[in-house]
Amino acid sequence: MQFLLYIILYPLIWLISILPFPVLYFLSDCLYVMIYYVIGYRKKTVRDNLLKAFAHLSEHERLSIEKKSFHHLCDSFLEMTKTVTISKKEMDKRYRFTNLETYLKLEKKGKNIALMCAHYASYEWAVSMNNHINFTGYAIYKKIANKYFDKLVRDIRSKFKAVLITTKETKATIEHNYKEGKFGVYGFASDQTPRYSKNLHWNTFLGIETPIHIGAEIVAKQYDMNVIFLKTKKVKRGYYEATFEIMTEDVKSVPNYELSEQFMRKVEKQIIDAPEFYLWTHKRWKHTR
């Protein structure tokens, strides 16, 4: 059944990926109408999240953010599909790094790098940084249930020299590379809700008490990594700018949980500046004490 689904959908994915961008965004406009007005995909979740995060805004203002966020979600989905056939030249034109030299200076320090980022703007296209760096880039992701689509996603990322590792493979991969003296930059998208346990670290996100991920900080300290934040800005439809912000070059001197909390503050700032580009379709505030 998995293979049958794959051979049915892959030709459609490939056909969409070869569409010119103007046609792709016309298709996104149509998809938005279907997803938002007809299907109502996770509309209640988005609405609840926005009410919690922006209770101070009027209902009309939140509704405007809601609609824009769904429109951006459709753009993001089709941009991800476009990655199947997009050229390096086109990618570099549409996803630009404003201060690549800041990152490259960190490589010369002779340490592995933990890159922290959020599900914001075009987090999928951040993989293109591997065209510009010397370290091996590892993108940490949640494995897809369909093994054929999982392989497709891995193959797409490999176009940009990225190595995908699942959350379960992360620790073993870092441990192996550390012992072998292989340098890498490991991408952690740590802004979503962690799985519930008794040992969660609680902080705030957009003013609401919530548990936060601390895995990136723990790993960075264990393997003495430099830590950097990737801030992404949507310039206009189909065009993004990414900026590297150094969080620490001496991770072991940073008090416990400070890096994780600092990361959340950076994500908050992005969202407050332009909330419509955040991924609101997941339940961000699942747990209470």
mmCIF file with all atom_site columns, C-alpha atoms in Angstrom, residues 107-196:
data_model
loop_
_atom_site.group_PDB
_atom_site.id
_atom_site.type_symbol
_atom_site.label_atom_id
_atom_site.label_alt_id
_atom_site.label_comp_id
_atom_site.label_asym_id
_atom_site.label_entity_id
_atom_site.label_seq_id
_atom_site.pdbx_PDB_ins_code
_atom_site.Cartn_x
_atom_site.Cartn_y
_atom_site.Cartn_z
_atom_site.occupancy
_atom_site.B_iso_or_equiv
_atom_site.pdbx_formal_charge
_atom_site.auth_seq_id
_atom_site.auth_comp_id
_atom_site.auth_asym_id
_atom_site.auth_atom_id
_atom_site.pdbx_PDB_model_num
ATOM 1  C CA . GLU A 1 107 ? 34.052 26.649 11.394 1.00 0.00 ? 107 GLU A CA 1
ATOM 2  C CA . LYS A 1 108 ? 37.649 27.818 11.830 1.00 0.00 ? 108 LYS A CA 1
ATOM 3  C CA . LYS A 1 109 ? 37.317 27.465 15.619 1.00 0.00 ? 109 LYS A CA 1
ATOM 4  C CA . GLY A 1 110 ? 37.667 23.694 15.252 1.00 0.00 ? 110 GLY A CA 1
ATOM 5  C CA . LYS A 1 111 ? 34.432 22.753 17.016 1.00 0.00 ? 111 LYS A CA 1
ATOM 6  C CA . ASN A 1 112 ? 31.184 21.169 15.931 1.00 0.00 ? 112 ASN A CA 1
ATOM 7  C CA . ILE A 1 113 ? 28.252 23.574 15.594 1.00 0.00 ? 113 ILE A CA 1
ATOM 8  C CA . ALA A 1 114 ? 24.701 23.334 16.893 1.00 0.00 ? 114 ALA A CA 1
ATOM 9  C CA . LEU A 1 115 ? 22.395 25.416 14.708 1.00 0.00 ? 115 LEU A CA 1
ATOM 10 C CA . MET A 1 116 ? 19.071 26.313 16.329 1.00 0.00 ? 116 MET A CA 1
ATOM 11 C CA . CYS A 1 117 ? 16.132 27.439 14.231 1.00 0.00 ? 117 CYS A CA 1
ATOM 12 C CA . ALA A 1 118 ? 12.336 27.611 14.292 1.00 0.00 ? 118 ALA A CA 1
ATOM 13 C CA . HIS A 1 119 ? 9.459  26.430 12.116 1.00 0.00 ? 119 HIS A CA 1
ATOM 14 C CA . TYR A 1 120 ? 9.269  29.924 10.706 1.00 0.00 ? 120 TYR A CA 1
ATOM 15 C CA . ALA A 1 121 ? 9.243  31.377 7.172  1.00 0.00 ? 121 ALA A CA 1
ATOM 16 C CA . SER A 1 122 ? 11.055 28.914 4.868  1.00 0.00 ? 122 SER A CA 1
ATOM 17 C CA . TYR A 1 123 ? 12.707 26.502 7.289  1.00 0.00 ? 123 TYR A CA 1
ATOM 18 C CA . GLU A 1 124 ? 12.696 23.839 4.547  1.00 0.00 ? 124 GLU A CA 1
ATOM 19 C CA . TRP A 1 125 ? 14.926 25.883 2.249  1.00 0.00 ? 125 TRP A CA 1
ATOM 20 C CA . ALA A 1 126 ? 17.495 26.474 4.998  1.00 0.00 ? 126 ALA A CA 1
ATOM 21 C CA . VAL A 1 127 ? 19.028 23.213 3.813  1.00 0.00 ? 127 VAL A CA 1
ATOM 22 C CA . SER A 1 128 ? 20.593 25.211 0.957  1.00 0.00 ? 128 SER A CA 1
ATOM 23 C CA . MET A 1 129 ? 23.273 26.488 3.357  1.00 0.00 ? 129 MET A CA 1
ATOM 24 C CA . ASN A 1 130 ? 25.088 23.214 2.685  1.00 0.00 ? 130 ASN A CA 1
ATOM 25 C CA . ASN A 1 131 ? 26.066 24.605 -0.727 1.00 0.00 ? 131 ASN A CA 1
ATOM 26 C CA . HIS A 1 132 ? 28.142 27.287 1.010  1.00 0.00 ? 132 HIS A CA 1
ATOM 27 C CA . ILE A 1 133 ? 29.800 25.573 3.988  1.00 0.00 ? 133 ILE A CA 1
ATOM 28 C CA . ASN A 1 134 ? 32.710 23.205 4.600  1.00 0.00 ? 134 ASN A CA 1
ATOM 29 C CA . PHE A 1 135 ? 31.332 21.141 7.479  1.00 0.00 ? 135 PHE A CA 1
ATOM 30 C CA . THR A 1 136 ? 28.888 18.335 6.803  1.00 0.00 ? 136 THR A CA 1
ATOM 31 C CA . GLY A 1 137 ? 25.357 19.594 7.467  1.00 0.00 ? 137 GLY A CA 1
ATOM 32 C CA . TYR A 1 138 ? 23.014 17.310 9.405  1.00 0.00 ? 138 TYR A CA 1
ATOM 33 C CA . ALA A 1 139 ? 19.283 18.087 9.451  1.00 0.00 ? 139 ALA A CA 1
ATOM 34 C CA . ILE A 1 140 ? 17.437 16.434 12.322 1.00 0.00 ? 140 ILE A CA 1
ATOM 35 C CA . TYR A 1 141 ? 13.926 15.396 11.358 1.00 0.00 ? 141 TYR A CA 1
ATOM 36 C CA . LYS A 1 142 ? 11.060 13.114 12.350 1.00 0.00 ? 142 LYS A CA 1
ATOM 37 C CA . LYS A 1 143 ? 11.014 9.986  10.216 1.00 0.00 ? 143 LYS A CA 1
ATOM 38 C CA . ILE A 1 144 ? 8.128  9.711  7.731  1.00 0.00 ? 144 ILE A CA 1
ATOM 39 C CA . ALA A 1 145 ? 5.954  6.611  8.190  1.00 0.00 ? 145 ALA A CA 1
ATOM 40 C CA . ASN A 1 146 ? 5.919  5.843  4.443  1.00 0.00 ? 146 ASN A CA 1
ATOM 41 C CA . LYS A 1 147 ? 9.447  4.547  3.794  1.00 0.00 ? 147 LYS A CA 1
ATOM 42 C CA . TYR A 1 148 ? 9.324  5.517  0.107  1.00 0.00 ? 148 TYR A CA 1
ATOM 43 C CA . PHE A 1 149 ? 8.460  9.148  0.820  1.00 0.00 ? 149 PHE A CA 1
ATOM 44 C CA . ASP A 1 150 ? 11.027 9.100  3.605  1.00 0.00 ? 150 ASP A CA 1
ATOM 45 C CA . LYS A 1 151 ? 13.685 8.100  1.072  1.00 0.00 ? 151 LYS A CA 1
ATOM 46 C CA . LEU A 1 152 ? 12.426 10.783 -1.333 1.00 0.00 ? 152 LEU A CA 1
ATOM 47 C CA . VAL A 1 153 ? 12.855 13.465 1.317  1.00 0.00 ? 153 VAL A CA 1
ATOM 48 C CA . ARG A 1 154 ? 16.385 12.210 2.045  1.00 0.00 ? 154 ARG A CA 1
ATOM 49 C CA . ASP A 1 155 ? 17.243 12.216 -1.663 1.00 0.00 ? 155 ASP A CA 1
ATOM 50 C CA . ILE A 1 156 ? 15.946 15.765 -2.128 1.00 0.00 ? 156 ILE A CA 1
ATOM 51 C CA . ARG A 1 157 ? 18.045 17.041 0.768  1.00 0.00 ? 157 ARG A CA 1
ATOM 52 C CA . SER A 1 158 ? 21.120 15.241 -0.538 1.00 0.00 ? 158 SER A CA 1
ATOM 53 C CA . LYS A 1 159 ? 20.934 17.500 -3.614 1.00 0.00 ? 159 LYS A CA 1
ATOM 54 C CA . PHE A 1 160 ? 22.094 20.244 -1.283 1.00 0.00 ? 160 PHE A CA 1
ATOM 55 C CA . LYS A 1 161 ? 24.696 18.026 0.431  1.00 0.00 ? 161 LYS A CA 1
ATOM 56 C CA . ALA A 1 162 ? 22.612 17.709 3.582  1.00 0.00 ? 162 ALA A CA 1
ATOM 57 C CA . VAL A 1 163 ? 22.475 14.508 5.594  1.00 0.00 ? 163 VAL A CA 1
ATOM 58 C CA . LEU A 1 164 ? 19.141 13.779 7.241  1.00 0.00 ? 164 LEU A CA 1
ATOM 59 C CA . ILE A 1 165 ? 19.181 12.017 10.600 1.00 0.00 ? 165 ILE A CA 1
ATOM 60 C CA . THR A 1 166 ? 16.117 11.084 12.583 1.00 0.00 ? 166 THR A CA 1
ATOM 61 C CA . THR A 1 167 ? 15.654 12.239 16.157 1.00 0.00 ? 167 THR A CA 1
ATOM 62 C CA . LYS A 1 168 ? 16.481 8.702  17.297 1.00 0.00 ? 168 LYS A CA 1
ATOM 63 C CA . GLU A 1 169 ? 19.722 8.669  15.273 1.00 0.00 ? 169 GLU A CA 1
ATOM 64 C CA . THR A 1 170 ? 20.952 12.056 16.456 1.00 0.00 ? 170 THR A CA 1
ATOM 65 C CA . LYS A 1 171 ? 22.859 11.135 19.611 1.00 0.00 ? 171 LYS A CA 1
ATOM 66 C CA . ALA A 1 172 ? 24.591 8.107  18.059 1.00 0.00 ? 172 ALA A CA 1
ATOM 67 C CA . THR A 1 173 ? 25.566 10.080 14.940 1.00 0.00 ? 173 THR A CA 1
ATOM 68 C CA . ILE A 1 174 ? 27.066 12.954 16.928 1.00 0.00 ? 174 ILE A CA 1
ATOM 69 C CA . GLU A 1 175 ? 28.878 10.528 19.228 1.00 0.00 ? 175 GLU A CA 1
ATOM 70 C CA . HIS A 1 176 ? 30.371 8.631  16.272 1.00 0.00 ? 176 HIS A CA 1
ATOM 71 C CA . ASN A 1 177 ? 31.478 11.784 14.446 1.00 0.00 ? 177 ASN A CA 1
ATOM 72 C CA . TYR A 1 178 ? 32.946 13.242 17.643 1.00 0.00 ? 178 TYR A CA 1
ATOM 73 C CA . LYS A 1 179 ? 35.085 10.145 18.244 1.00 0.00 ? 179 LYS A CA 1
ATOM 74 C CA . GLU A 1 180 ? 36.168 10.064 14.599 1.00 0.00 ? 180 GLU A CA 1
ATOM 75 C CA . GLY A 1 181 ? 37.095 13.756 14.612 1.00 0.00 ? 181 GLY A CA 1
ATOM 76 C CA . LYS A 1 182 ? 34.558 14.590 11.902 1.00 0.00 ? 182 LYS A CA 1
ATOM 77 C CA . PHE A 1 183 ? 33.167 18.112 12.073 1.00 0.00 ? 183 PHE A CA 1
ATOM 78 C CA . GLY A 1 184 ? 29.526 18.826 11.417 1.00 0.00 ? 184 GLY A CA 1
ATOM 79 C CA . VAL A 1 185 ? 26.786 21.411 11.870 1.00 0.00 ? 185 VAL A CA 1
ATOM 80 C CA . TYR A 1 186 ? 23.626 19.939 13.381 1.00 0.00 ? 186 TYR A CA 1
ATOM 81 C CA . GLY A 1 187 ? 20.286 21.640 12.756 1.00 0.00 ? 187 GLY A CA 1
ATOM 82 C CA . PHE A 1 188 ? 17.814 21.628 15.658 1.00 0.00 ? 188 PHE A CA 1
ATOM 83 C CA . ALA A 1 189 ? 14.289 22.995 15.085 1.00 0.00 ? 189 ALA A CA 1
ATOM 84 C CA . SER A 1 190 ? 13.460 23.199 18.795 1.00 0.00 ? 190 SER A CA 1
ATOM 85 C CA . ASP A 1 191 ? 10.422 25.460 19.007 1.00 0.00 ? 191 ASP A CA 1
ATOM 86 C CA . GLN A 1 192 ? 7.612  22.876 19.059 1.00 0.00 ? 192 GLN A CA 1
ATOM 87 C CA . THR A 1 193 ? 6.113  21.134 22.105 1.00 0.00 ? 193 THR A CA 1
ATOM 88 C CA . PRO A 1 194 ? 8.272  18.377 23.651 1.00 0.00 ? 194 PRO A CA 1
ATOM 89 C CA . ARG A 1 195 ? 6.826  15.004 24.570 1.00 0.00 ? 195 ARG A CA 1
ATOM 90 C CA . TYR A 1 196 ? 5.441  15.065 28.103 1.00 0.00 ? 196 TYR A CA 1
#
